[in-house]
Short mmCIF file of C-alpha atoms (C1' of nucleotides) in Angstrom, two decimals:
data_model
loop_
_atom_site.label_atom_id
_atom_site.label_comp_id
_atom_site.label_asym_id
_atom_site.label_seq_id
_atom_site.Cartn_x
_atom_site.Cartn_y
_atom_site.Cartn_z
CA MET A 273 -124.61 -230.64 248.40
CA PRO A 274 -125.86 -234.07 247.25
CA ASN A 275 -122.99 -234.47 244.86
CA GLU A 276 -124.71 -237.02 242.66
CA ALA A 277 -121.89 -239.46 243.24
CA ARG A 278 -121.78 -242.34 240.81
CA PRO A 279 -121.38 -245.64 242.64
CA GLY A 280 -119.23 -247.11 239.92
CA THR A 281 -116.11 -245.00 240.01
CA GLY A 282 -113.58 -245.49 242.76
CA GLU A 283 -114.65 -242.92 245.28
CA GLN A 284 -113.48 -242.44 248.79
CA ALA A 285 -114.55 -245.08 251.24
CA LYS A 286 -117.23 -243.01 252.89
CA GLN A 287 -118.63 -241.78 249.60
CA LEU A 288 -118.73 -245.35 248.38
CA ALA A 289 -120.51 -246.57 251.48
CA LEU A 290 -122.95 -243.70 251.21
CA ALA A 291 -123.72 -244.42 247.58
CA LYS A 292 -124.19 -248.13 248.15
CA LEU A 293 -126.37 -247.64 251.19
CA ARG A 294 -128.53 -245.05 249.49
CA GLN A 295 -128.97 -247.27 246.46
CA ALA A 296 -129.87 -250.24 248.64
CA ILE A 297 -132.48 -248.26 250.55
CA LEU A 298 -133.95 -246.61 247.47
CA GLN A 299 -134.24 -249.87 245.61
CA GLY A 300 -136.05 -251.38 248.55
CA GLU A 301 -133.41 -254.00 249.33
CA MET A 302 -133.70 -253.01 252.95
CA ALA A 303 -137.02 -253.90 254.48
CA PRO A 304 -138.96 -251.00 255.98
CA ALA A 305 -137.89 -250.28 259.56
CA GLN A 306 -135.05 -252.75 259.21
CA ARG A 307 -132.24 -252.33 261.67
CA LEU A 308 -129.01 -251.10 260.14
CA VAL A 309 -126.16 -252.52 262.19
CA GLU A 310 -122.93 -250.70 261.50
CA ASN A 311 -120.76 -253.81 261.65
CA GLU A 312 -122.87 -255.77 259.20
CA LEU A 313 -122.96 -252.92 256.71
CA ALA A 314 -119.22 -252.39 257.02
CA GLU A 315 -118.54 -256.01 256.17
CA GLN A 316 -121.18 -256.08 253.45
CA PHE A 317 -119.72 -253.07 251.66
CA GLY A 318 -116.08 -253.81 252.36
CA VAL A 319 -115.38 -250.59 254.22
CA THR A 320 -114.72 -249.77 257.85
CA ARG A 321 -117.30 -249.00 260.45
CA ALA A 322 -116.24 -245.35 260.66
CA SER A 323 -117.13 -244.86 257.01
CA VAL A 324 -120.50 -246.53 257.44
CA ARG A 325 -121.09 -244.34 260.45
CA ALA A 326 -120.36 -241.16 258.52
CA ALA A 327 -122.62 -242.33 255.71
CA LEU A 328 -125.43 -243.05 258.16
CA ILE A 329 -125.15 -239.56 259.64
CA ASP A 330 -125.45 -238.15 256.15
CA LEU A 331 -128.46 -240.29 255.28
CA ALA A 332 -130.12 -239.40 258.56
CA SER A 333 -129.94 -235.71 257.75
CA GLU A 334 -131.41 -236.51 254.34
CA GLY A 335 -134.32 -238.15 256.07
CA LEU A 336 -133.70 -241.60 254.62
CA VAL A 337 -132.71 -243.26 257.87
CA GLU A 338 -133.58 -242.61 261.48
CA ARG A 339 -130.87 -242.53 264.13
CA ILE A 340 -131.57 -242.95 267.81
CA PRO A 341 -128.68 -242.33 270.20
CA ASN A 342 -127.22 -245.57 271.55
CA ARG A 343 -129.97 -247.48 269.81
CA GLY A 344 -128.85 -247.60 266.24
CA SER A 345 -130.20 -246.73 262.83
CA ARG A 346 -133.29 -247.90 260.94
CA VAL A 347 -134.54 -247.18 257.48
CA ARG A 348 -137.19 -244.55 257.98
CA VAL A 349 -140.75 -245.47 257.14
CA VAL A 350 -142.82 -242.72 255.62
CA THR A 351 -146.45 -242.98 256.63
CA VAL A 352 -149.17 -241.93 254.23
CA GLU A 353 -149.78 -238.94 256.44
CA GLU A 354 -146.16 -237.85 256.12
CA ALA A 355 -146.21 -238.51 252.40
CA VAL A 356 -149.13 -236.12 252.11
CA ALA A 357 -147.30 -233.47 254.13
CA ILE A 358 -144.22 -233.91 251.98
CA THR A 359 -146.26 -233.60 248.82
CA GLU A 360 -147.87 -230.43 250.12
CA CYS A 361 -144.40 -228.95 250.43
CA ARG A 362 -143.54 -230.21 246.97
CA MET A 363 -146.70 -228.52 245.75
CA VAL A 364 -145.72 -225.02 246.82
CA LEU A 365 -142.05 -225.44 245.93
CA GLU A 366 -142.72 -226.81 242.45
CA GLY A 367 -145.29 -224.07 242.04
CA LEU A 368 -142.59 -221.54 242.79
CA CYS A 369 -140.24 -223.16 240.29
CA ALA A 370 -142.89 -223.30 237.59
CA ALA A 371 -143.58 -219.61 238.07
CA LYS A 372 -139.91 -218.73 237.90
CA ALA A 373 -139.39 -220.96 234.89
CA ALA A 374 -142.13 -219.07 233.10
CA VAL A 375 -140.10 -215.91 233.55
CA GLU A 376 -136.53 -217.16 233.32
CA ALA A 377 -136.54 -219.90 230.70
CA SER A 378 -134.99 -219.27 227.28
CA GLU A 379 -136.86 -219.88 224.03
CA GLU A 380 -134.84 -223.02 223.39
CA GLN A 381 -135.75 -224.34 226.81
CA LEU A 382 -139.42 -223.69 226.13
CA GLU A 383 -139.15 -225.73 222.94
CA ARG A 384 -137.63 -228.53 224.94
CA LEU A 385 -140.64 -228.50 227.26
CA THR A 386 -143.17 -228.59 224.43
CA GLY A 387 -141.18 -231.45 222.90
CA LEU A 388 -141.44 -233.34 226.16
CA GLY A 389 -145.18 -232.69 226.20
CA GLU A 390 -145.59 -234.22 222.77
CA ALA A 391 -143.53 -237.24 223.74
CA MET A 392 -145.68 -237.72 226.82
CA SER A 393 -148.89 -237.51 224.80
CA LYS A 394 -147.50 -240.15 222.45
CA ALA A 395 -146.48 -242.41 225.31
CA VAL A 396 -149.99 -242.31 226.74
CA ALA A 397 -151.55 -242.89 223.33
CA ASP A 398 -149.26 -245.89 222.80
CA GLY A 399 -150.01 -247.21 226.25
CA GLU A 400 -146.46 -247.19 227.54
CA PRO A 401 -146.64 -246.29 231.22
CA VAL A 402 -142.93 -246.86 231.85
CA THR A 403 -141.87 -244.42 229.16
CA TYR A 404 -144.46 -241.98 230.39
CA SER A 405 -143.14 -242.24 233.93
CA GLU A 406 -139.61 -241.50 232.76
CA LEU A 407 -140.74 -238.52 230.71
CA ASN A 408 -142.75 -237.33 233.67
CA ARG A 409 -139.67 -237.26 235.82
CA GLU A 410 -137.70 -235.59 233.06
CA LEU A 411 -140.31 -232.87 232.74
CA HIS A 412 -140.28 -232.09 236.44
CA ASP A 413 -136.48 -232.02 236.46
CA ARG A 414 -136.33 -229.67 233.49
CA ILE A 415 -138.81 -227.25 235.01
CA LEU A 416 -136.71 -227.11 238.16
CA GLU A 417 -133.55 -226.64 236.12
CA PHE A 418 -135.00 -223.86 234.01
CA SER A 419 -136.32 -222.03 237.06
CA GLY A 420 -132.80 -221.34 238.25
CA GLN A 421 -134.03 -221.70 241.83
CA GLN A 422 -131.27 -223.88 243.21
CA VAL A 423 -132.41 -223.66 246.80
CA ALA A 424 -135.84 -225.01 245.91
CA VAL A 425 -134.24 -227.70 243.78
CA GLY A 426 -132.16 -228.82 246.73
CA LEU A 427 -135.17 -229.01 249.00
CA LEU A 428 -137.17 -230.92 246.42
CA ASP A 429 -134.36 -233.42 245.89
CA ARG A 430 -134.42 -234.20 249.55
CA LEU A 431 -138.19 -234.48 249.68
CA ASN A 432 -138.41 -236.69 246.61
CA ALA A 433 -135.82 -239.08 248.01
CA GLN A 434 -138.18 -239.83 250.87
CA LEU A 435 -141.07 -240.63 248.57
CA VAL A 436 -139.67 -243.35 246.34
CA LYS A 437 -141.88 -246.04 247.80
CA HIS A 438 -145.13 -244.13 247.53
CA ARG A 439 -144.22 -242.70 244.15
CA PHE A 440 -143.73 -246.20 242.84
CA ARG A 441 -147.15 -247.33 243.97
CA LEU A 442 -148.69 -244.30 242.34
CA ALA A 443 -147.12 -244.74 238.92
CA LEU A 444 -148.48 -248.27 238.52
CA ARG A 445 -152.02 -247.11 238.99
CA PRO A 446 -154.22 -247.84 235.97
CA GLY A 447 -155.68 -244.78 234.32
CA ARG A 448 -153.39 -242.42 236.19
CA PRO A 449 -151.26 -241.42 233.17
CA GLN A 450 -154.30 -240.19 231.26
CA GLN A 451 -155.37 -238.22 234.28
CA SER A 452 -152.07 -236.49 234.82
CA LEU A 453 -151.24 -235.90 231.17
CA SER A 454 -153.64 -232.99 230.76
CA GLN A 455 -152.30 -231.44 233.94
CA HIS A 456 -148.75 -231.68 232.67
CA LEU A 457 -149.72 -230.18 229.34
CA ALA A 458 -151.38 -227.30 231.19
CA ILE A 459 -148.17 -226.61 233.07
CA ILE A 460 -146.14 -226.59 229.85
CA GLU A 461 -148.65 -224.34 228.15
CA ALA A 462 -148.63 -221.82 230.99
CA ILE A 463 -144.83 -221.68 231.12
CA SER A 464 -144.64 -221.31 227.36
CA ALA A 465 -147.13 -218.45 227.59
CA ARG A 466 -144.76 -216.73 230.06
CA ASP A 467 -147.57 -216.61 232.58
CA PRO A 468 -146.04 -217.25 236.02
CA GLN A 469 -149.32 -217.18 237.93
CA ALA A 470 -150.96 -219.69 235.61
CA ALA A 471 -147.85 -221.87 235.72
CA GLU A 472 -147.86 -221.91 239.50
CA ALA A 473 -151.57 -222.67 239.60
CA ALA A 474 -151.18 -225.51 237.09
CA ALA A 475 -148.26 -227.06 238.97
CA ARG A 476 -150.16 -226.87 242.22
CA ALA A 477 -153.30 -228.34 240.68
CA HIS A 478 -151.26 -231.27 239.47
CA LEU A 479 -149.86 -231.99 242.90
CA VAL A 480 -153.24 -231.58 244.55
CA SER A 481 -154.35 -234.45 242.38
CA VAL A 482 -151.28 -236.43 243.44
CA ILE A 483 -152.21 -235.82 247.06
CA ASP A 484 -155.72 -237.08 246.45
CA ALA A 485 -154.33 -240.19 244.81
CA LEU A 486 -151.91 -240.74 247.70
CA ARG A 487 -154.78 -240.87 250.14
CA ASP A 488 -156.25 -243.86 248.21
CA MET B 187 -134.25 -234.70 262.96
CA PRO B 188 -132.76 -231.54 264.55
CA ASN B 189 -133.47 -232.58 268.11
CA GLU B 190 -133.35 -229.07 269.52
CA ALA B 191 -130.54 -230.04 271.84
CA ARG B 192 -129.85 -227.58 274.62
CA PRO B 193 -126.15 -226.82 274.92
CA GLY B 194 -126.22 -226.70 278.66
CA THR B 195 -127.16 -230.21 279.67
CA GLY B 196 -124.59 -232.95 279.48
CA GLU B 197 -125.26 -234.47 276.09
CA GLN B 198 -123.22 -236.95 274.19
CA ALA B 199 -119.93 -235.61 272.95
CA LYS B 200 -121.04 -235.25 269.36
CA GLN B 201 -124.27 -233.53 270.30
CA LEU B 202 -122.34 -231.17 272.53
CA ALA B 203 -119.86 -230.36 269.79
CA LEU B 204 -122.70 -229.82 267.37
CA ALA B 205 -124.53 -227.48 269.70
CA LYS B 206 -121.44 -225.46 270.51
CA LEU B 207 -120.37 -225.18 266.91
CA ARG B 208 -123.83 -224.17 265.74
CA GLN B 209 -124.07 -221.56 268.46
CA ALA B 210 -120.64 -220.19 267.60
CA ILE B 211 -121.50 -219.90 263.93
CA LEU B 212 -124.94 -218.42 264.51
CA GLN B 213 -123.64 -215.85 266.94
CA GLY B 214 -121.06 -214.78 264.42
CA GLU B 215 -118.05 -215.80 266.49
CA MET B 216 -116.65 -217.46 263.42
CA ALA B 217 -115.72 -215.01 260.70
CA PRO B 218 -117.36 -215.58 257.34
CA ALA B 219 -115.50 -218.12 255.23
CA GLN B 220 -113.25 -218.92 258.17
CA ARG B 221 -111.51 -222.24 258.00
CA LEU B 222 -112.77 -224.76 260.52
CA VAL B 223 -109.88 -227.03 261.40
CA GLU B 224 -111.04 -230.18 263.10
CA ASN B 225 -108.15 -230.34 265.54
CA GLU B 226 -108.57 -226.77 266.72
CA LEU B 227 -112.30 -227.19 267.25
CA ALA B 228 -111.77 -230.45 269.08
CA GLU B 229 -109.39 -228.83 271.53
CA GLN B 230 -111.52 -225.71 271.84
CA PHE B 231 -114.64 -227.66 272.74
CA GLY B 232 -112.94 -230.34 274.76
CA VAL B 233 -114.14 -233.24 272.62
CA THR B 234 -112.40 -235.57 270.21
CA ARG B 235 -111.89 -234.97 266.54
CA ALA B 236 -114.32 -237.71 265.58
CA SER B 237 -117.11 -235.89 267.37
CA VAL B 238 -116.24 -232.61 265.69
CA ARG B 239 -116.17 -234.43 262.39
CA ALA B 240 -119.64 -235.86 262.89
CA ALA B 241 -120.92 -232.46 263.92
CA LEU B 242 -119.42 -230.88 260.81
CA ILE B 243 -121.12 -233.43 258.58
CA ASP B 244 -124.41 -232.56 260.24
CA LEU B 245 -123.90 -228.84 259.89
CA ALA B 246 -122.90 -229.25 256.26
CA SER B 247 -126.20 -230.93 255.47
CA GLU B 248 -127.94 -228.08 257.27
CA GLY B 249 -126.18 -225.68 254.98
CA LEU B 250 -124.30 -223.85 257.71
CA VAL B 251 -120.85 -225.02 256.72
CA GLU B 252 -119.32 -226.07 253.45
CA ARG B 253 -117.22 -229.22 253.23
CA ILE B 254 -114.76 -229.92 250.44
CA PRO B 255 -113.18 -233.39 250.37
CA ASN B 256 -109.61 -233.37 251.64
CA ARG B 257 -109.76 -229.60 251.90
CA GLY B 258 -111.67 -229.05 255.08
CA SER B 259 -114.70 -227.09 256.21
CA ARG B 260 -115.54 -223.40 256.11
CA VAL B 261 -118.47 -221.47 257.45
CA ARG B 262 -120.69 -220.96 254.46
CA VAL B 263 -121.24 -217.42 253.26
CA VAL B 264 -124.72 -216.69 251.99
CA THR B 265 -124.69 -214.16 249.19
CA VAL B 266 -127.54 -211.72 248.80
CA GLU B 267 -128.62 -213.67 245.74
CA GLU B 268 -128.85 -216.88 247.74
CA ALA B 269 -130.61 -215.07 250.55
CA VAL B 270 -133.26 -213.98 248.07
CA ALA B 271 -133.65 -217.53 246.76
CA ILE B 272 -133.95 -218.84 250.31
CA THR B 273 -136.55 -216.24 251.15
CA GLU B 274 -138.53 -217.16 248.05
CA CYS B 275 -138.72 -220.69 249.40
CA ARG B 276 -139.68 -219.38 252.80
CA MET B 277 -142.39 -217.39 251.08
CA VAL B 278 -144.20 -220.36 249.60
CA LEU B 279 -143.63 -222.61 252.62
CA GLU B 280 -144.83 -220.05 255.15
CA GLY B 281 -147.73 -219.37 252.83
CA LEU B 282 -148.62 -223.04 252.99
CA CYS B 283 -148.39 -223.03 256.77
CA ALA B 284 -150.50 -219.91 257.10
CA ALA B 285 -153.18 -221.48 254.93
CA LYS B 286 -153.15 -224.68 256.94
CA ALA B 287 -153.17 -222.77 260.22
CA ALA B 288 -156.31 -220.95 259.07
CA VAL B 289 -158.01 -224.35 258.78
CA GLU B 290 -156.43 -226.33 261.59
CA ALA B 291 -155.93 -223.89 264.47
CA SER B 292 -158.15 -224.09 267.53
CA GLU B 293 -160.07 -221.11 268.89
CA GLU B 294 -157.64 -220.77 271.76
CA GLN B 295 -154.75 -220.69 269.35
CA LEU B 296 -156.45 -217.96 267.33
CA GLU B 297 -156.77 -215.89 270.49
CA ARG B 298 -153.11 -216.35 271.11
CA LEU B 299 -152.36 -214.96 267.65
CA THR B 300 -154.54 -211.91 268.12
CA GLY B 301 -152.88 -211.37 271.48
CA LEU B 302 -149.50 -211.42 269.77
CA GLY B 303 -150.79 -208.92 267.23
CA GLU B 304 -151.80 -206.50 269.95
CA ALA B 305 -148.47 -206.87 271.68
CA MET B 306 -146.68 -206.16 268.42
CA SER B 307 -148.76 -203.04 267.82
CA LYS B 308 -147.91 -201.85 271.29
CA ALA B 309 -144.20 -202.54 270.80
CA VAL B 310 -144.17 -200.45 267.64
CA ALA B 311 -146.15 -197.66 269.28
CA ASP B 312 -143.70 -197.64 272.20
CA GLY B 313 -140.76 -197.68 269.85
CA GLU B 314 -139.20 -200.91 271.11
CA PRO B 315 -137.67 -202.63 268.10
CA VAL B 316 -136.06 -205.41 270.13
CA THR B 317 -139.34 -206.46 271.69
CA TYR B 318 -141.00 -206.23 268.31
CA SER B 319 -138.35 -208.45 266.78
CA GLU B 320 -138.87 -211.08 269.45
CA LEU B 321 -142.63 -210.98 269.04
CA ASN B 322 -142.17 -211.19 265.29
CA ARG B 323 -140.24 -214.39 265.66
CA GLU B 324 -142.77 -215.72 268.13
CA LEU B 325 -145.61 -215.04 265.70
CA HIS B 326 -143.94 -216.87 262.85
CA ASP B 327 -143.16 -219.81 265.12
CA ARG B 328 -146.73 -220.03 266.37
CA ILE B 329 -148.19 -219.98 262.88
CA LEU B 330 -145.92 -222.85 261.92
CA GLU B 331 -146.84 -224.73 265.08
CA PHE B 332 -150.56 -224.26 264.61
CA SER B 333 -150.39 -225.38 260.98
CA GLY B 334 -149.43 -228.90 262.03
CA GLN B 335 -147.23 -229.11 258.92
CA GLN B 336 -144.12 -230.61 260.48
CA VAL B 337 -142.35 -231.23 257.20
CA ALA B 338 -142.63 -227.57 256.23
CA VAL B 339 -141.53 -226.56 259.72
CA GLY B 340 -138.41 -228.70 259.37
CA LEU B 341 -137.55 -227.17 256.03
CA LEU B 342 -138.11 -223.66 257.33
CA ASP B 343 -135.92 -224.29 260.36
CA ARG B 344 -133.11 -225.24 258.06
CA LEU B 345 -133.64 -222.25 255.79
CA ASN B 346 -133.87 -219.77 258.63
CA ALA B 347 -130.63 -221.03 260.14
CA GLN B 348 -128.83 -219.91 257.00
CA LEU B 349 -130.25 -216.42 257.16
CA VAL B 350 -129.21 -215.24 260.62
CA LYS B 351 -126.74 -212.71 259.31
CA HIS B 352 -129.07 -211.11 256.79
CA ARG B 353 -132.01 -211.27 259.14
CA PHE B 354 -130.02 -209.33 261.68
CA ARG B 355 -129.23 -206.54 259.27
CA LEU B 356 -132.87 -206.32 258.32
CA ALA B 357 -134.27 -206.00 261.82
CA LEU B 358 -132.14 -203.00 262.67
CA ARG B 359 -133.48 -201.05 259.74
CA PRO B 360 -135.23 -197.84 260.77
CA GLY B 361 -138.89 -197.67 259.85
CA ARG B 362 -139.06 -201.35 259.03
CA PRO B 363 -141.20 -202.37 262.04
CA GLN B 364 -143.96 -199.96 261.06
CA GLN B 365 -143.88 -201.31 257.53
CA SER B 366 -144.14 -204.96 258.49
CA LEU B 367 -146.63 -204.51 261.31
CA SER B 368 -149.61 -204.03 259.03
CA GLN B 369 -148.57 -207.06 257.03
CA HIS B 370 -148.39 -209.17 260.16
CA LEU B 371 -151.75 -207.95 261.32
CA ALA B 372 -153.20 -208.88 257.93
CA ILE B 373 -151.89 -212.42 258.31
CA ILE B 374 -153.41 -212.75 261.77
CA GLU B 375 -156.71 -211.37 260.56
CA ALA B 376 -156.91 -213.77 257.63
CA ILE B 377 -156.10 -216.79 259.79
CA SER B 378 -158.63 -215.70 262.40
CA ALA B 379 -161.22 -215.37 259.63
CA ARG B 380 -160.52 -219.02 258.70
CA ASP B 381 -159.67 -217.91 255.18
CA PRO B 382 -156.75 -220.05 253.96
CA GLN B 383 -156.36 -218.30 250.61
CA ALA B 384 -156.22 -214.87 252.19
CA ALA B 385 -153.81 -216.16 254.83
CA GLU B 386 -151.48 -217.56 252.22
CA ALA B 387 -151.65 -214.37 250.18
CA ALA B 388 -150.92 -212.23 253.24
CA ALA B 389 -147.97 -214.36 254.30
CA ARG B 390 -146.54 -214.25 250.80
CA ALA B 391 -147.05 -210.50 250.53
CA HIS B 392 -145.10 -210.07 253.74
CA LEU B 393 -142.17 -212.08 252.46
CA VAL B 394 -142.21 -210.32 249.11
CA SER B 395 -141.58 -207.15 251.05
CA VAL B 396 -138.76 -208.88 252.93
CA ILE B 397 -137.22 -209.86 249.61
CA ASP B 398 -137.40 -206.28 248.38
CA ALA B 399 -135.73 -205.10 251.58
CA LEU B 400 -133.02 -207.77 251.24
CA ARG B 401 -132.06 -206.41 247.85
CA ASP B 402 -131.30 -203.04 249.53
"C1'" DG C 230 -146.64 -268.67 287.91
"C1'" DT C 231 -145.32 -263.76 287.96
"C1'" DG C 232 -142.36 -259.97 288.58
"C1'" DA C 233 -138.09 -257.71 289.72
"C1'" DA C 234 -133.11 -257.84 290.06
"C1'" DC C 235 -129.09 -259.25 287.84
"C1'" DA C 236 -125.64 -260.79 284.42
"C1'" DA C 237 -124.14 -261.61 279.63
"C1'" DA C 238 -124.22 -260.37 274.83
"C1'" DA C 239 -124.70 -257.21 271.29
"C1'" DT C 240 -124.23 -252.62 269.60
"C1'" DT C 241 -123.08 -248.01 269.61
"C1'" DG C 242 -119.87 -244.12 271.08
"C1'" DT C 243 -115.09 -242.75 271.69
"C1'" DT C 244 -110.15 -242.64 271.42
"C1'" DG C 245 -105.49 -242.26 269.56
"C1'" DA C 246 -102.56 -243.51 265.92
"C1'" DC C 247 -101.59 -244.15 260.99
"C1'" DA C 248 -102.06 -243.28 255.91
"C1'" DA C 249 -103.44 -240.41 252.04
"C1'" DT C 250 -104.07 -235.94 250.26
"C1'" DC C 251 -103.41 -231.18 249.53
"C1'" DC C 252 -101.23 -226.54 250.00
"C1'" DT C 253 -96.85 -223.71 250.39
"C1'" DG C 254 -92.31 -222.33 249.85
"C1'" DT C 255 -88.06 -223.64 247.77
"C1'" DT C 256 -84.93 -225.44 244.48
"C1'" DG C 257 -83.11 -226.40 239.99
"C1'" DC C 258 -83.42 -226.15 235.05
"C1'" DT C 259 -84.22 -223.63 230.60
"C1'" DA D 45 -86.19 -214.09 235.04
"C1'" DG D 46 -89.76 -217.60 234.49
"C1'" DC D 47 -91.57 -222.05 235.19
"C1'" DA D 48 -91.73 -226.98 236.41
"C1'" DA D 49 -90.57 -230.32 239.72
"C1'" DC D 50 -89.99 -231.28 244.48
"C1'" DA D 51 -89.74 -231.58 249.44
"C1'" DG D 52 -91.90 -229.97 253.96
"C1'" DG D 53 -95.73 -229.08 256.79
"C1'" DA D 54 -100.42 -229.18 257.69
"C1'" DT D 55 -104.93 -231.25 257.43
"C1'" DT D 56 -108.20 -234.55 256.36
"C1'" DG D 57 -109.54 -239.57 255.73
"C1'" DT D 58 -109.20 -244.21 257.63
"C1'" DC D 59 -108.44 -247.80 260.77
"C1'" DA D 60 -108.57 -251.07 264.80
"C1'" DA D 61 -109.09 -251.31 269.66
"C1'" DC D 62 -111.43 -249.74 273.91
"C1'" DA D 63 -115.24 -247.90 276.90
"C1'" DA D 64 -120.11 -246.96 277.73
"C1'" DT D 65 -124.74 -248.05 276.92
"C1'" DT D 66 -128.68 -250.70 275.90
"C1'" DT D 67 -131.04 -254.96 275.23
"C1'" DT D 68 -131.97 -259.66 276.20
"C1'" DG D 69 -132.03 -263.88 278.70
"C1'" DT D 70 -131.74 -265.95 283.21
"C1'" DT D 71 -132.29 -266.53 287.97
"C1'" DC D 72 -134.34 -265.85 292.29
"C1'" DA D 73 -137.76 -264.40 295.57
"C1'" DC D 74 -142.68 -263.99 296.53
#
DNA sequence: GTGAACAAAATTGTTGACAATCCTGTTGCT
DNA sequence: AGCAACAGGATTGTCAACAATTTTGTTCAC
């Protein structure tokens, strides 16, 4: 479904508009709750209004923008409350994926996870939060991939797209990497031990801590 | 997001097309994997092609139809494998909602649940599978409502829409009501006891049994 | 001065036509 | 006969203009 379209290559007009709009929203170039006027966007991106319209419909169903009939589109603002609800859903879905990964992953894939764990430990020890953040994301992605649960992966993609803002704030928090590192290592250990219940519990424990942090 | 638009009232053209198309697909009027030609649908529903197009984009992101660029739209066929994956996601999400309902529901709402439980018991005793099926759906809906977890509810709506076919097959199965009744009663009991962990476990146990049944 | 009715501007929703793309059946060459 | 190239038809993607709706600013009565 989300076809991971690269903005660079010459796509179709609608796909291009969709990619550009999504990028603009995700990178925060659009102010929260900013009005998205179809004509302006069409001119800005060099496509026609129909293409912008189609892209907006797509983004609305992804939860990135809000469309009110005859009233236009706005970039959707995710309140802290909603962010917590979203993260609760992430909690159970990633728990499911961790459990399945513990059963389904190959030996090579397990090695990959332990390798990621070591790299994360090193990043924290060296005090490189940016690297750690990237590895963090990589770890989560790999667990989803190895679980083979494509439906859950699709749902999580959608949920994560709505959280970019809050996720950003969270990563910059001092002391947070140290806190989450042990949780991540616990997840890796449980999956490597082929223990689905422990893996699910560890993944959920991690996201419970994220929820607590979200609440400030 | 899905605004629960009633087909009857005079909506906007796109909303009307969307409602009619969704209804047609859900009621099985469209054969599986049938091609959905925009022109035909437009004429059939008495709206313009642009409206049909917008509706198709919406339905594609709901997972009801499949859209291939320059190749058109088909009603999406859900394999048994996918149905299992979807139900696994339902399992953890409904588990989450059951747990939250055990904490958040009011006393009146708890009474409503126990009332539903009694009605379901009666329906099984009287041998009325249709009534039981309706009450079943009602129970699930109420648990979601009482949980207050709107994000999970949205995700579950989307997932359930993809399962209509399989769900149908399941309900007509002889002996299945008796089997699931005790599971449902266990869920109600756990929520009424304000025990979130037990509620989640009961909800998950129920859906594990659904998964087993799905696999034939 | 305040509030309601009204008119003008801005924006979205809709329409029909045009262009690009893809599938199918046929033709021509080896 | 087998296969590549090619037209023909069908379908989707795109466009610019038009209609309907909402919002905003103004005027007028009280």
